CSV table of C-alpha atoms in Angstrom, one decimal:
chain,number,residue,atom,x,y,z
A,1,MET,CA,-0.4,-0.2,0.3
A,2,ASN,CA,2.7,2.3,-0.2
A,3,SER,CA,1.9,4.9,1.9
A,4,SER,CA,-0.5,3.0,3.7
A,5,ASP,CA,2.0,1.3,5.2
A,6,TRP,CA,2.8,2.4,8.3
A,7,MET,CA,-1.7,2.9,8.9
A,8,ASN,CA,-2.8,-0.4,10.9
A,9,GLU,CA,-5.4,-2.1,9.9
A,10,ARG,CA,-7.7,-1.0,12.6
A,11,LYS,CA,-7.1,2.3,11.3
A,12,LEU,CA,-7.5,2.0,7.8
A,13,ASN,CA,-11.3,-0.5,8.5
A,14,ILE,CA,-12.9,2.8,9.8
A,15,LEU,CA,-11.5,5.2,7.5
A,16,ARG,CA,-13.3,3.0,5.0
A,17,ALA,CA,-16.7,2.4,6.9
A,18,VAL,CA,-16.6,6.8,7.4
A,19,ILE,CA,-16.4,7.0,3.3
A,20,ASN,CA,-18.6,5.0,3.3
A,21,ASP,CA,-21.1,5.7,5.5
A,22,TYR,CA,-20.4,9.4,4.0
A,23,ILE,CA,-20.8,8.8,0.6
A,24,MET,CA,-24.4,7.5,2.0
A,25,THR,CA,-25.9,9.6,3.4
A,26,ALA,CA,-24.1,12.5,3.8
A,27,GLU,CA,-24.2,13.5,7.2
A,28,PRO,CA,-20.8,13.6,9.8
A,29,ILE,CA,-20.3,9.9,11.3
A,30,GLY,CA,-19.6,9.4,14.6
A,31,SER,CA,-18.3,6.3,16.2
A,32,ARG,CA,-21.2,5.2,17.9
A,33,THR,CA,-22.5,4.6,14.3
A,34,ILE,CA,-19.4,2.6,13.2
A,35,ALA,CA,-19.8,0.6,15.9
A,36,ARG,CA,-23.4,-0.7,15.6
A,37,LYS,CA,-23.2,-0.7,11.6
A,38,HIS,CA,-20.5,-2.0,10.9
A,39,GLU,CA,-18.8,-5.7,12.3
A,40,LEU,CA,-15.0,-4.3,13.1
A,41,GLY,CA,-15.0,-5.9,16.8
A,42,LEU,CA,-14.2,-2.8,18.4
A,43,SER,CA,-16.5,-1.0,20.8
A,44,SER,CA,-17.6,3.0,20.7
A,45,ALA,CA,-15.1,4.6,22.5
A,46,THR,CA,-11.8,2.8,20.3
A,47,ILE,CA,-13.7,3.7,17.3
A,48,ARG,CA,-14.0,8.1,18.4
A,49,ASN,CA,-10.0,7.4,19.5
A,50,GLU,CA,-9.8,6.2,16.8
A,51,MET,CA,-10.2,8.5,14.1
A,52,ALA,CA,-9.6,11.4,16.8
A,53,ASP,CA,-5.9,9.8,16.1
A,54,LEU,CA,-6.8,9.7,12.1
A,55,GLU,CA,-8.3,13.2,12.5
A,56,GLU,CA,-4.1,14.0,13.4
A,57,MET,CA,-3.2,12.7,10.9
A,58,GLY,CA,-5.5,14.8,8.4
A,59,TYR,CA,-7.3,11.8,7.0
A,60,LEU,CA,-10.5,13.2,8.5
A,61,ALA,CA,-12.0,16.3,9.3
A,62,GLN,CA,-14.8,17.6,11.8
A,63,PRO,CA,-16.9,20.0,10.3
A,64,HIS,CA,-18.2,21.3,13.9
A,65,THR,CA,-17.1,20.5,17.5
A,66,SER,CA,-20.3,18.6,18.1
A,67,ALA,CA,-20.6,16.8,15.4
A,68,GLY,CA,-19.0,13.6,13.7
A,69,ARG,CA,-15.9,13.6,11.3
A,70,ILE,CA,-15.9,13.3,7.2
A,71,PRO,CA,-13.8,12.7,4.9
A,72,SER,CA,-10.6,14.9,3.9
A,73,VAL,CA,-9.0,15.1,0.5
A,74,LYS,CA,-6.2,13.6,2.0
A,75,GLY,CA,-8.8,10.6,3.2
A,76,TYR,CA,-11.0,9.8,0.0
A,77,ARG,CA,-7.4,10.1,-1.7
A,78,LEU,CA,-6.4,7.1,0.0
A,79,TYR,CA,-9.7,5.5,-0.2
A,80,VAL,CA,-8.8,5.7,-4.1
A,81,ASP,CA,-5.5,4.6,-3.8
A,82,HIS,CA,-6.2,1.1,-1.4
A,83,LEU,CA,-8.8,1.1,0.1
A,84,ILE,CA,-12.1,1.1,-2.8
A,85,ARG,CA,-14.0,-2.3,-3.3
A,86,LEU,CA,-15.4,-1.8,-6.8
A,87,THR,CA,-18.8,-2.6,-7.0
A,88,GLU,CA,-19.7,-5.4,-9.4
A,89,LEU,CA,-22.5,-4.0,-11.9
A,90,THR,CA,-25.3,-6.3,-12.3
A,91,LEU,CA,-26.2,-8.3,-15.9
A,92,GLU,CA,-29.1,-5.9,-16.8
A,93,GLU,CA,-27.3,-2.5,-15.5
A,94,VAL,CA,-24.6,-3.8,-18.2
A,95,ILE,CA,-27.0,-4.9,-20.5
A,96,SER,CA,-28.8,-1.4,-19.7
A,97,ILE,CA,-26.2,0.9,-20.2
A,98,ARG,CA,-25.0,-1.8,-23.7
A,99,ASN,CA,-28.2,-1.4,-25.6
A,100,ALA,CA,-28.5,2.3,-24.8
A,101,ILE,CA,-25.2,2.7,-26.0
A,102,SER,CA,-25.6,0.6,-29.7
A,103,GLU,CA,-28.5,2.7,-30.3
A,104,GLN,CA,-28.4,5.5,-32.5
A,105,ALA,CA,-24.6,5.0,-33.5
A,106,PHE,CA,-24.8,6.7,-36.7
A,107,GLU,CA,-22.0,8.7,-36.5
A,108,LEU,CA,-19.7,10.1,-33.7
A,109,ASN,CA,-21.8,13.5,-32.6
A,110,ARG,CA,-24.2,11.7,-32.4
A,111,LEU,CA,-22.3,8.3,-30.5
A,112,MET,CA,-20.5,11.2,-28.3
A,113,ARG,CA,-24.1,12.8,-27.2
A,114,HIS,CA,-25.3,9.5,-27.2
A,115,VAL,CA,-22.7,8.7,-24.4
A,116,THR,CA,-22.6,11.5,-22.2
A,117,SER,CA,-25.9,11.3,-22.5
A,118,ILE,CA,-25.8,7.6,-20.7
A,119,LEU,CA,-23.3,7.9,-18.2
A,120,SER,CA,-25.2,11.0,-16.8
A,121,GLU,CA,-27.9,8.7,-16.3
A,122,ALA,CA,-26.3,6.1,-15.1
A,123,THR,CA,-24.7,7.8,-12.6
A,124,GLY,CA,-26.7,10.4,-11.7
A,125,TYR,CA,-24.2,12.7,-12.0
A,126,ILE,CA,-22.9,15.9,-14.7
A,127,SER,CA,-21.1,13.8,-17.6
A,128,ILE,CA,-19.1,16.1,-20.3
A,129,ALA,CA,-17.1,14.2,-22.9
A,130,THR,CA,-14.2,15.8,-25.9
A,131,ILE,CA,-13.0,14.7,-29.6
A,132,PRO,CA,-9.7,15.6,-30.2
A,133,LYS,CA,-8.7,18.2,-32.9
A,134,MET,CA,-9.0,15.4,-35.9
A,135,ASN,CA,-6.2,17.3,-39.2
A,136,GLN,CA,-5.3,14.1,-40.3
A,137,ASN,CA,-9.3,13.2,-41.1
A,138,LYS,CA,-9.5,11.6,-44.7
A,139,ILE,CA,-13.1,13.1,-47.0
A,140,LYS,CA,-15.2,10.4,-47.7
A,141,ALA,CA,-18.0,12.0,-49.3
A,142,VAL,CA,-20.2,14.5,-50.4
A,143,GLN,CA,-23.4,14.6,-51.1
A,144,VAL,CA,-25.1,18.5,-52.1
A,145,LEU,CA,-29.1,17.9,-52.2
A,146,PRO,CA,-31.0,21.3,-53.6
A,147,VAL,CA,-33.8,22.0,-50.7
A,148,GLU,CA,-35.9,24.8,-52.0
A,149,PRO,CA,-35.7,27.5,-54.7
A,150,GLY,CA,-32.0,29.2,-54.3
A,151,LYS,CA,-30.9,26.7,-51.7
A,152,LEU,CA,-28.6,24.0,-51.6
A,153,LEU,CA,-27.5,21.3,-49.0
A,154,VAL,CA,-23.7,20.4,-48.5
A,155,VAL,CA,-23.4,16.9,-46.4
A,156,SER,CA,-19.4,16.3,-45.9
A,157,VAL,CA,-18.8,12.4,-44.5
A,158,ALA,CA,-15.0,11.9,-42.3
A,159,GLU,CA,-13.0,8.9,-41.3
A,160,GLY,CA,-15.0,7.4,-38.0
A,161,GLY,CA,-18.6,8.6,-39.1
A,162,ILE,CA,-18.4,12.7,-38.7
A,163,VAL,CA,-20.9,14.3,-40.3
A,164,ARG,CA,-21.5,17.9,-41.3
A,165,ASN,CA,-23.4,20.4,-42.9
A,166,ARG,CA,-23.6,23.4,-44.7
A,167,LEU,CA,-27.0,25.7,-46.4
A,168,VAL,CA,-26.1,27.3,-50.0
A,169,ARG,CA,-27.8,30.1,-50.8
A,170,ILE,CA,-26.7,30.4,-54.7
A,171,SER,CA,-28.9,33.0,-57.2
A,172,VAL,CA,-29.5,30.9,-59.7
A,173,THR,CA,-31.7,27.7,-58.6
A,174,PRO,CA,-30.4,24.8,-60.4
A,175,ASP,CA,-31.7,21.7,-62.2
A,176,PRO,CA,-30.8,18.2,-60.4
A,177,ASN,CA,-28.1,17.3,-63.3
A,178,PHE,CA,-25.4,20.2,-62.2
A,179,VAL,CA,-26.5,18.9,-59.0
A,180,GLN,CA,-25.5,15.6,-59.3
A,181,LYS,CA,-22.7,16.2,-61.4
A,182,VAL,CA,-20.9,18.4,-58.6
A,183,SER,CA,-21.9,15.9,-56.5
A,184,ARG,CA,-19.8,13.3,-58.5
A,185,VAL,CA,-17.0,15.5,-58.7
A,186,LEU,CA,-16.8,16.3,-55.7
A,187,ASN,CA,-16.2,13.1,-54.3
A,188,SER,CA,-13.5,12.4,-57.4
A,189,LYS,CA,-11.7,15.5,-56.1
A,190,ILE,CA,-11.2,15.1,-52.9
A,191,SER,CA,-12.3,12.1,-51.6
A,192,GLY,CA,-9.6,10.3,-49.1
A,193,LEU,CA,-7.7,14.0,-48.4
A,194,ASN,CA,-7.8,15.3,-45.7
A,195,MET,CA,-7.8,19.2,-44.9
A,196,ASN,CA,-4.8,20.0,-45.8
A,197,GLU,CA,-4.5,18.4,-49.1
A,198,ILE,CA,-7.5,20.2,-50.5
A,199,ASN,CA,-4.6,22.8,-52.3
A,200,LEU,CA,-5.3,25.1,-55.6
A,201,GLU,CA,-4.4,22.6,-58.2
A,202,VAL,CA,-7.5,20.1,-56.7
A,203,ILE,CA,-9.8,23.3,-56.7
A,204,ARG,CA,-8.8,24.3,-60.3
A,205,GLY,CA,-9.3,20.3,-61.1
A,206,ILE,CA,-12.5,20.6,-59.7
A,207,LYS,CA,-13.9,24.1,-61.5
A,208,GLU,CA,-12.3,22.5,-64.8
A,209,ASP,CA,-14.7,19.9,-64.7
A,210,ILE,CA,-17.9,21.1,-63.6
A,211,GLN,CA,-17.7,24.4,-65.4
A,212,VAL,CA,-20.3,26.9,-64.2
A,213,PRO,CA,-19.1,30.4,-63.4
A,214,ASP,CA,-18.1,30.9,-60.0
A,215,SER,CA,-20.9,32.7,-58.6
A,216,MET,CA,-22.8,29.5,-58.0
A,217,LEU,CA,-19.7,27.2,-57.6
A,218,MET,CA,-18.0,29.3,-55.3
A,219,PRO,CA,-20.2,29.1,-52.4
A,220,ILE,CA,-20.5,25.0,-52.4
A,221,LEU,CA,-16.5,24.9,-52.2
A,222,ASP,CA,-17.0,27.6,-49.2
A,223,ALA,CA,-19.6,25.2,-47.4
A,224,VAL,CA,-17.4,21.9,-48.5
A,225,TYR,CA,-14.1,23.9,-46.6
A,226,ASP,CA,-16.5,25.1,-43.6
A,227,CYS,CA,-17.9,21.6,-43.6
A,228,ILE,CA,-14.0,20.3,-43.3
A,229,GLY,CA,-13.2,23.0,-41.3
A,230,SER,CA,-15.4,22.4,-38.6
A,231,ILE,CA,-14.8,18.4,-38.6
A,232,ASP,CA,-11.3,19.3,-37.6
A,233,SER,CA,-11.8,21.3,-34.7
A,234,ASN,CA,-12.4,19.7,-31.0
A,235,GLU,CA,-15.9,19.2,-30.1
A,236,ALA,CA,-16.1,19.2,-26.2
A,237,TYR,CA,-19.8,17.6,-23.8
A,238,VAL,CA,-22.2,17.7,-21.0
A,239,ASP,CA,-24.7,16.6,-20.1
A,240,GLY,CA,-26.9,16.0,-16.5
A,241,THR,CA,-25.8,19.2,-15.2
A,242,VAL,CA,-29.7,19.8,-13.8
A,243,ASN,CA,-28.1,16.4,-11.7
A,244,LEU,CA,-25.8,18.0,-9.3
A,245,LEU,CA,-29.3,19.7,-8.0
A,246,GLY,CA,-30.4,17.0,-6.1
A,247,TYR,CA,-26.8,16.6,-4.1
A,248,PRO,CA,-27.0,19.1,-0.6
A,249,GLU,CA,-23.3,20.0,-1.7
A,250,PHE,CA,-25.3,22.3,-4.4
A,251,HIS,CA,-27.8,23.6,-3.2
A,252,ASP,CA,-25.9,27.1,-2.8
A,253,PRO,CA,-26.6,28.7,-6.4
A,254,VAL,CA,-23.4,31.1,-5.8
A,255,ARG,CA,-21.3,27.7,-6.3
A,256,VAL,CA,-24.0,26.2,-9.0
A,257,ARG,CA,-23.8,29.2,-11.1
A,258,GLU,CA,-19.2,29.4,-11.3
A,259,LEU,CA,-19.6,25.3,-12.0
A,260,PHE,CA,-22.2,25.8,-14.5
A,261,ARG,CA,-19.9,28.9,-16.1
A,262,LEU,CA,-16.7,26.4,-15.7
A,263,LEU,CA,-18.5,24.0,-18.3
A,264,ASP,CA,-19.8,26.8,-20.6
A,265,GLU,CA,-16.0,27.0,-21.7
A,266,GLU,CA,-15.0,23.8,-24.3
A,267,ASN,CA,-11.3,24.5,-23.5
A,268,ASN,CA,-12.3,24.7,-19.4
A,269,ILE,CA,-13.6,20.9,-20.3
A,270,GLN,CA,-10.3,20.1,-22.3
A,271,GLN,CA,-8.7,20.6,-18.5
A,272,LEU,CA,-11.0,19.3,-16.4
A,273,LEU,CA,-10.6,16.0,-18.8
A,274,ASN,CA,-6.6,17.1,-19.9
A,275,ARG,CA,-5.0,13.3,-18.6
A,276,ASP,CA,-1.9,11.5,-18.9
A,277,GLU,CA,-2.3,9.4,-22.3
A,278,THR,CA,0.3,6.7,-21.4
A,279,ASN,CA,-2.3,5.8,-19.2
A,280,SER,CA,-4.5,5.7,-21.3
A,281,THR,CA,-6.2,2.5,-20.2
A,282,ASN,CA,-6.5,3.3,-16.5
A,283,VAL,CA,-9.2,5.4,-15.1
A,284,THR,CA,-7.9,8.6,-14.2
A,285,ILE,CA,-9.6,10.5,-10.3
A,286,SER,CA,-8.6,14.4,-9.6
A,287,ILE,CA,-10.8,15.2,-5.7
A,288,GLY,CA,-11.5,18.6,-4.4
A,289,THR,CA,-8.4,20.6,-4.5
A,290,GLU,CA,-6.5,17.6,-6.7
A,291,ASN,CA,-8.4,19.6,-9.6
A,292,ARG,CA,-6.5,22.6,-11.9
A,293,LEU,CA,-9.2,24.8,-12.2
A,294,GLU,CA,-10.6,27.2,-9.2
A,295,GLN,CA,-14.4,26.2,-9.9
A,296,ALA,CA,-13.5,22.6,-9.4
A,297,ARG,CA,-11.9,22.7,-6.0
A,298,ASP,CA,-15.1,21.3,-3.9
A,299,SER,CA,-15.9,18.9,-6.3
A,300,THR,CA,-14.1,15.5,-7.9
A,301,VAL,CA,-13.3,14.5,-11.6
A,302,VAL,CA,-13.3,11.6,-12.6
A,303,SER,CA,-12.4,10.5,-16.2
A,304,THR,CA,-10.7,7.9,-18.5
A,305,SER,CA,-9.6,7.9,-22.4
A,306,CYS,CA,-11.7,6.2,-25.2
A,307,PRO,CA,-9.3,5.2,-28.6
A,308,MET,CA,-10.4,6.4,-31.6
A,309,GLY,CA,-8.1,4.1,-34.1
A,310,ASP,CA,-4.4,3.8,-33.6
A,311,SER,CA,-3.0,7.6,-32.6
A,312,MET,CA,-6.9,9.2,-31.9
A,313,MET,CA,-8.4,9.7,-28.1
A,314,SER,CA,-11.2,11.4,-27.3
A,315,SER,CA,-12.0,11.6,-22.9
A,316,ILE,CA,-15.2,11.1,-21.0
A,317,GLY,CA,-15.9,11.7,-17.8
A,318,ILE,CA,-17.7,12.8,-14.6
A,319,ILE,CA,-18.4,15.4,-12.3
A,320,GLY,CA,-19.6,14.9,-8.9
A,321,PRO,CA,-19.4,16.0,-4.9
A,322,THR,CA,-16.0,14.9,-3.5
A,323,ARG,CA,-18.5,12.8,-1.7
A,324,MET,CA,-19.6,10.5,-4.9
A,325,ASP,CA,-20.4,6.8,-5.0
A,326,TYR,CA,-16.2,6.1,-6.6
A,327,SER,CA,-16.8,2.0,-6.1
A,328,ARG,CA,-20.0,2.9,-8.7
A,329,VAL,CA,-18.4,5.3,-11.0
A,330,ILE,CA,-15.0,3.4,-11.6
A,331,SER,CA,-16.9,0.5,-13.5
A,332,ILE,CA,-19.8,2.4,-15.3
A,333,MET,CA,-16.5,4.3,-16.9
A,334,LYS,CA,-14.9,1.1,-16.9
A,335,LEU,CA,-18.3,-0.8,-18.8
A,336,ASP,CA,-18.3,2.4,-21.3
A,337,ARG,CA,-16.0,2.9,-22.4
A,338,ARG,CA,-14.9,-0.6,-23.8
A,339,LEU,CA,-18.0,-0.1,-25.4
A,340,PHE,CA,-17.4,3.6,-27.6
A,341,LYS,CA,-14.3,2.0,-28.0
A,342,ASN,CA,-16.0,-1.4,-30.0
A,343,GLU,CA,-18.8,1.4,-31.6
A,344,PHE,CA,-16.4,3.8,-32.6
A,345,GLU,CA,-14.7,0.5,-34.6
A,346,LYS,CA,-17.8,-0.1,-36.1
A,347,LEU,CA,-17.7,3.5,-37.7
A,348,TYR,CA,-14.5,3.9,-38.2
A,349,ASN,CA,-13.7,0.1,-40.3
A,350,GLY,CA,-17.7,-0.1,-41.2
A,351,ASN,CA,-18.4,-3.4,-39.2
A,352,ASN,CA,-19.4,-5.0,-36.4
A,353,SER,CA,-17.0,-6.1,-34.8
A,354,GLU,CA,-17.2,-6.3,-30.9
A,355,GLU,CA,-14.5,-6.2,-28.2
A,356,THR,CA,-15.2,-9.3,-25.4
């Protein structure tokens, strides 16, 4: 146990009991409660003395003189690193989450929104996620569709099932043959290219093949380029913000407002999920003051990375009170990571392979 080797088993068992009870009740825990609920073979007086020692050592805190104890950040850290016993999800829960994630996974953005929604619902906390910048992502297909007179819809599909579309206004109403020709030429010229490879030579070749005035073609090309540019930008997702209002730690409107403002900025979400990708298979837990951002220092962030092909990683995470049900959240996070990987591989490879 390294940092906890010098602590005796009795203190560790009491600390685990205090944290488990506090997670469930949100009320300071007294020695009598521990003696009554847990079969530790210790008297209330002995437990009280051990809790006083744990407080002096920095693992517990006493919010009021007459109250019981609550865990400190140091106590939670020891708990999640050495004392936690992970919840084993029921078969029904696993099947429910698996079925929910596999639904409607037609493209990456929809899949990520779906995953964050399921994660917040399954844990009862806020879920956040990011997709990294993908400036080497290749275009798979471009389609131009007539919408109404003077309007066209440009749809771009990239690797990984990422879809973007833009509405284009042109001065004339093109005939269907023109629209089909534009789609055919665009696919022949830019399918398989990334944004950096669509240069002036490629654009010149498109113009030569389509043979229409720039006033008609350039709005379409601008829309295609805009779609590709948005594919290559970072994406951030947030779901379940209302969940935190049910926890007593978040009854303070000022605290809630600061956290919600934090989540309004994509860069902040990136920082909350900023991880060491060399440990991509692990779940990372940042508790209270361990978080980089001031507004998150009363909360816990649990995150993990999700592989996207051979070299890219997205990240998903949970934000909740430091009094988080760590055991259940970690189990759900590991399951979601594995299921996301399966669904991404289906989108990216166009097959139905599944990791067991």
